[in-house]
mmCIF file of C-alpha atoms in Angstrom:
data_model
loop_
_atom_site.group_PDB
_atom_site.id
_atom_site.type_symbol
_atom_site.label_atom_id
_atom_site.label_comp_id
_atom_site.label_asym_id
_atom_site.label_seq_id
_atom_site.Cartn_x
_atom_site.Cartn_y
_atom_site.Cartn_z
ATOM 1 C CA MET B 30 26.146 -49.845 96.850
ATOM 2 C CA ARG B 31 26.853 -46.427 95.397
ATOM 3 C CA LYS B 32 24.215 -43.981 94.192
ATOM 4 C CA LEU B 33 24.430 -42.792 90.554
ATOM 5 C CA ILE B 34 23.232 -39.230 89.856
ATOM 6 C CA TYR B 35 22.659 -37.687 86.412
ATOM 7 C CA ALA B 36 22.789 -33.905 86.833
ATOM 8 C CA MET B 37 23.119 -31.119 84.287
ATOM 9 C CA ASN B 38 21.895 -27.709 83.194
ATOM 10 C CA LEU B 39 19.255 -27.938 80.475
ATOM 11 C CA SER B 40 16.926 -25.752 78.476
ATOM 12 C CA LEU B 41 13.188 -25.751 79.121
ATOM 13 C CA ASP B 42 12.723 -27.832 75.960
ATOM 14 C CA GLY B 43 15.085 -30.484 77.333
ATOM 15 C CA TYR B 44 18.461 -29.883 75.682
ATOM 16 C CA ILE B 45 21.879 -29.787 77.374
ATOM 17 C CA ALA B 46 23.440 -28.169 74.294
ATOM 18 C CA ALA B 47 21.913 -26.310 71.367
ATOM 19 C CA PRO B 48 22.925 -27.184 67.794
ATOM 20 C CA GLY B 49 26.678 -26.977 67.317
ATOM 21 C CA ASP B 50 27.235 -27.953 70.982
ATOM 22 C CA ASP B 51 26.395 -24.359 71.964
ATOM 23 C CA ILE B 52 25.919 -23.971 75.727
ATOM 24 C CA GLY B 53 25.924 -20.169 75.688
ATOM 25 C CA TRP B 54 22.190 -20.100 76.452
ATOM 26 C CA GLY B 55 22.769 -21.124 80.086
ATOM 27 C CA VAL B 56 21.610 -18.754 82.819
ATOM 28 C CA GLN B 57 24.480 -18.312 85.240
ATOM 29 C CA SER B 58 24.443 -16.981 88.778
ATOM 30 C CA ASP B 59 26.850 -17.168 91.683
ATOM 31 C CA GLU B 60 24.243 -19.121 93.646
ATOM 32 C CA LEU B 61 23.814 -21.758 90.911
ATOM 33 C CA PHE B 62 27.564 -22.051 90.410
ATOM 34 C CA GLN B 63 28.034 -22.566 94.165
ATOM 35 C CA PHE B 64 25.314 -25.227 94.114
ATOM 36 C CA TRP B 65 27.171 -27.155 91.386
ATOM 37 C CA SER B 66 30.461 -26.734 93.268
ATOM 38 C CA ASP B 67 28.855 -28.127 96.437
ATOM 39 C CA GLN B 68 27.484 -31.055 94.414
ATOM 40 C CA LEU B 69 30.983 -31.735 93.114
ATOM 41 C CA GLN B 70 32.327 -31.698 96.678
ATOM 42 C CA ALA B 71 29.694 -34.267 97.717
ATOM 43 C CA THR B 72 30.569 -36.566 94.795
ATOM 44 C CA ASP B 73 33.001 -39.424 95.298
ATOM 45 C CA LEU B 74 33.536 -40.245 91.614
ATOM 46 C CA SER B 75 32.583 -38.472 88.367
ATOM 47 C CA LEU B 76 31.872 -40.440 85.196
ATOM 48 C CA TYR B 77 32.278 -38.608 81.888
ATOM 49 C CA GLY B 78 31.578 -39.282 78.260
ATOM 50 C CA ARG B 79 34.220 -38.065 75.809
ATOM 51 C CA LYS B 80 32.571 -34.793 74.721
ATOM 52 C CA LEU B 81 31.834 -33.554 78.232
ATOM 53 C CA TRP B 82 35.301 -34.662 79.360
ATOM 54 C CA GLN B 83 36.893 -32.623 76.588
ATOM 55 C CA THR B 84 34.810 -29.583 77.559
ATOM 56 C CA MET B 85 35.643 -29.881 81.269
ATOM 57 C CA SER B 86 39.314 -30.760 80.801
ATOM 58 C CA SER B 87 39.863 -27.848 78.421
ATOM 59 C CA HIS B 88 39.140 -25.355 81.218
ATOM 60 C CA TRP B 89 39.090 -26.667 84.794
ATOM 61 C CA PRO B 90 42.663 -27.964 85.193
ATOM 62 C CA THR B 91 43.807 -24.330 85.091
ATOM 63 C CA GLY B 92 40.494 -22.621 85.905
ATOM 64 C CA ASP B 93 41.953 -21.353 89.173
ATOM 65 C CA GLN B 94 44.748 -19.566 87.294
ATOM 66 C CA GLN B 95 42.551 -17.676 84.808
ATOM 67 C CA PRO B 96 42.545 -13.871 84.992
ATOM 68 C CA GLY B 97 39.544 -12.736 86.976
ATOM 69 C CA ALA B 98 38.769 -16.184 88.413
ATOM 70 C CA THR B 99 36.354 -15.786 91.294
ATOM 71 C CA PRO B 100 36.885 -17.509 94.639
ATOM 72 C CA ALA B 101 34.075 -19.939 93.703
ATOM 73 C CA GLU B 102 35.751 -20.767 90.366
ATOM 74 C CA ILE B 103 39.087 -21.309 92.117
ATOM 75 C CA GLU B 104 37.417 -23.639 94.623
ATOM 76 C CA PHE B 105 35.627 -25.539 91.832
ATOM 77 C CA ALA B 106 38.857 -25.939 89.842
ATOM 78 C CA HIS B 107 40.639 -27.402 92.879
ATOM 79 C CA ARG B 108 37.775 -29.772 93.620
ATOM 80 C CA TRP B 109 37.505 -30.881 89.988
ATOM 81 C CA ARG B 110 41.234 -31.436 89.577
ATOM 82 C CA ASP B 111 41.569 -33.410 92.826
ATOM 83 C CA MET B 112 38.525 -35.663 92.551
ATOM 84 C CA SER B 113 38.548 -39.156 91.048
ATOM 85 C CA LYS B 114 37.151 -39.311 87.526
ATOM 86 C CA VAL B 115 36.489 -41.993 84.909
ATOM 87 C CA VAL B 116 36.216 -41.182 81.202
ATOM 88 C CA PHE B 117 34.488 -43.600 78.846
ATOM 89 C CA SER B 118 35.768 -43.322 75.279
ATOM 90 C CA SER B 119 37.053 -45.431 72.439
ATOM 91 C CA THR B 120 38.466 -42.453 70.537
ATOM 92 C CA ILE B 121 40.890 -40.837 73.001
ATOM 93 C CA ASP B 122 43.941 -42.549 74.419
ATOM 94 C CA LYS B 123 45.098 -40.327 77.281
ATOM 95 C CA VAL B 124 43.507 -38.607 80.265
ATOM 96 C CA ASP B 125 44.977 -36.622 83.147
ATOM 97 C CA TRP B 126 44.054 -35.015 86.465
ATOM 98 C CA ASN B 127 43.270 -38.026 88.647
ATOM 99 C CA THR B 128 41.332 -39.696 85.832
ATOM 100 C CA ARG B 129 41.113 -43.250 84.516
ATOM 101 C CA LEU B 130 40.168 -44.102 80.917
ATOM 102 C CA VAL B 131 37.754 -46.947 80.128
ATOM 103 C CA THR B 132 37.556 -48.041 76.496
ATOM 104 C CA GLY B 133 35.384 -51.136 76.967
ATOM 105 C CA ASP B 134 31.761 -51.775 77.905
ATOM 106 C CA ALA B 135 30.548 -48.667 79.769
ATOM 107 C CA VAL B 136 27.418 -50.286 81.216
ATOM 108 C CA ALA B 137 29.402 -53.206 82.627
ATOM 109 C CA GLU B 138 31.953 -50.859 84.216
ATOM 110 C CA ILE B 139 29.297 -48.545 85.669
ATOM 111 C CA THR B 140 27.483 -51.576 87.093
ATOM 112 C CA ARG B 141 30.749 -52.733 88.696
ATOM 113 C CA LEU B 142 31.454 -49.268 90.125
ATOM 114 C CA LYS B 143 27.920 -48.996 91.550
ATOM 115 C CA ALA B 144 28.384 -52.305 93.374
ATOM 116 C CA GLU B 145 31.461 -50.990 95.206
ATOM 117 C CA ASP B 146 31.388 -49.298 98.580
ATOM 118 C CA GLY B 147 31.768 -45.552 98.440
ATOM 119 C CA GLY B 148 30.032 -42.253 98.071
ATOM 120 C CA PRO B 149 27.799 -40.999 95.277
ATOM 121 C CA MET B 150 28.840 -41.043 91.643
ATOM 122 C CA ALA B 151 27.861 -38.378 89.127
ATOM 123 C CA ILE B 152 27.422 -39.177 85.447
ATOM 124 C CA GLY B 153 27.684 -36.582 82.721
ATOM 125 C CA GLY B 154 27.412 -36.590 78.976
ATOM 126 C CA ALA B 155 24.258 -37.410 77.056
ATOM 127 C CA THR B 156 25.484 -40.563 75.312
ATOM 128 C CA LEU B 157 27.027 -42.120 78.418
ATOM 129 C CA ALA B 158 24.084 -41.159 80.633
ATOM 130 C CA GLY B 159 21.678 -42.479 77.981
ATOM 131 C CA ALA B 160 23.322 -45.905 78.113
ATOM 132 C CA ALA B 161 23.132 -45.902 81.922
ATOM 133 C CA MET B 162 19.491 -44.753 81.763
ATOM 134 C CA ARG B 163 18.487 -47.563 79.389
ATOM 135 C CA ALA B 164 20.269 -50.059 81.668
ATOM 136 C CA GLY B 165 18.313 -48.815 84.708
ATOM 137 C CA LEU B 166 21.451 -47.673 86.549
ATOM 138 C CA ILE B 167 20.545 -44.056 87.370
ATOM 139 C CA ASP B 168 19.242 -43.519 90.897
ATOM 140 C CA GLU B 169 18.659 -39.773 90.779
ATOM 141 C CA TYR B 170 18.032 -37.106 88.139
ATOM 142 C CA MET B 171 19.008 -33.525 88.982
ATOM 143 C CA LEU B 172 17.846 -30.949 86.430
ATOM 144 C CA ALA B 173 18.698 -27.251 86.522
ATOM 145 C CA THR B 174 16.222 -25.983 83.933
ATOM 146 C CA ALA B 175 16.875 -22.582 82.341
ATOM 147 C CA PRO B 176 13.977 -20.482 81.025
ATOM 148 C CA VAL B 177 15.075 -20.707 77.396
ATOM 149 C CA LEU B 178 13.943 -22.727 74.378
ATOM 150 C CA VAL B 179 16.812 -23.709 72.071
ATOM 151 C CA GLY B 180 14.775 -25.765 69.576
ATOM 152 C CA GLY B 181 17.197 -28.651 69.115
ATOM 153 C CA GLY B 182 20.613 -30.014 69.906
ATOM 154 C CA THR B 183 21.699 -32.635 72.427
ATOM 155 C CA PRO B 184 18.772 -33.881 74.536
ATOM 156 C CA PHE B 185 19.101 -34.501 78.275
ATOM 157 C CA PHE B 186 16.926 -37.616 78.030
ATOM 158 C CA THR B 187 17.406 -40.520 75.674
ATOM 159 C CA ALA B 188 14.865 -42.809 74.046
ATOM 160 C CA LEU B 189 13.925 -45.533 76.517
ATOM 161 C CA ASP B 190 12.610 -49.062 76.114
ATOM 162 C CA ASN B 191 10.501 -48.823 79.297
ATOM 163 C CA TRP B 192 9.034 -46.130 81.514
ATOM 164 C CA VAL B 193 11.054 -44.946 84.482
ATOM 165 C CA ASN B 194 8.892 -43.926 87.432
ATOM 166 C CA LEU B 195 10.278 -41.172 89.611
ATOM 167 C CA ASN B 196 9.630 -39.506 92.959
ATOM 168 C CA LEU B 197 10.113 -35.746 93.278
ATOM 169 C CA VAL B 198 12.476 -35.059 96.197
ATOM 170 C CA GLU B 199 13.323 -31.358 95.817
ATOM 171 C CA THR B 200 12.508 -28.193 93.930
ATOM 172 C CA ARG B 201 14.427 -24.970 94.241
ATOM 173 C CA THR B 202 14.533 -21.652 92.392
ATOM 174 C CA PHE B 203 17.770 -19.882 91.458
ATOM 175 C CA PRO B 204 18.310 -16.345 90.155
ATOM 176 C CA GLY B 205 17.425 -15.811 86.510
ATOM 177 C CA GLY B 206 14.453 -18.172 86.692
ATOM 178 C CA VAL B 207 16.451 -21.413 86.815
ATOM 179 C CA ILE B 208 14.437 -24.172 88.485
ATOM 180 C CA LEU B 209 16.189 -27.127 90.085
ATOM 181 C CA THR B 210 14.239 -30.366 90.290
ATOM 182 C CA ARG B 211 15.551 -33.579 91.817
ATOM 183 C CA TYR B 212 13.902 -36.926 91.248
ATOM 184 C CA GLU B 213 14.787 -40.348 92.623
ATOM 185 C CA THR B 214 14.102 -43.457 90.609
ATOM 186 C CA ARG B 215 11.229 -45.427 92.091
ATOM 187 C CA ARG B 216 12.325 -49.059 92.274
#
C-alpha cells in the first residue's frame, strides 16, 4: 500500500494562498527549495487538483530554460516534467508532461491508487486534499510554515467531520524563519 502525503507551504494563520490566489508572501531560500526538490525526487506519483496543476504546468515544463534558472530550478524542472502525475478535474480536457487526467470520483481513484504497490504519493491542491482528508486517506502532513499572517484566502486544512489524531515525526527550521513540521496520521 502506498503512502499519501499532503505537503505545502503555508502562512502561520494556515493559508496556502492569500486572497486572489496570491502566493507572493512565501519565504524562499535555496535550502527550502532544495528540500522541496528532494521531496519531489522521493515521490513516485503526484496528485494535483486543477488550480495547482495550472500553476505548476504554467512554469515547470520550461522552468529549466528560463533566463537565470539556477541549477536547483533546472533539476526541479527535470524531475517535475519526468515524474508521473495525475490531475483531477472536470473542467479541463487535456494534460501533458507524463500526466493522466481523471474526471470522475477523486476519492475512489485515490483509494485505488493507494492500494497499488509503489512509492509515496504526494497530493496538492486544497480542494483535492480536502476530499482526501475527509475520506481518511492522508497518511502524512508536511507543513512548511512561513512567519507571515495573510488574513484569509485558501486554507491548508478543510472542515472535517471527525478529529484526525497525529504524531509529530519531524521539525526543522529553514532560513527566513520557515518551520517545517511533519505529522503522521495515527491509525
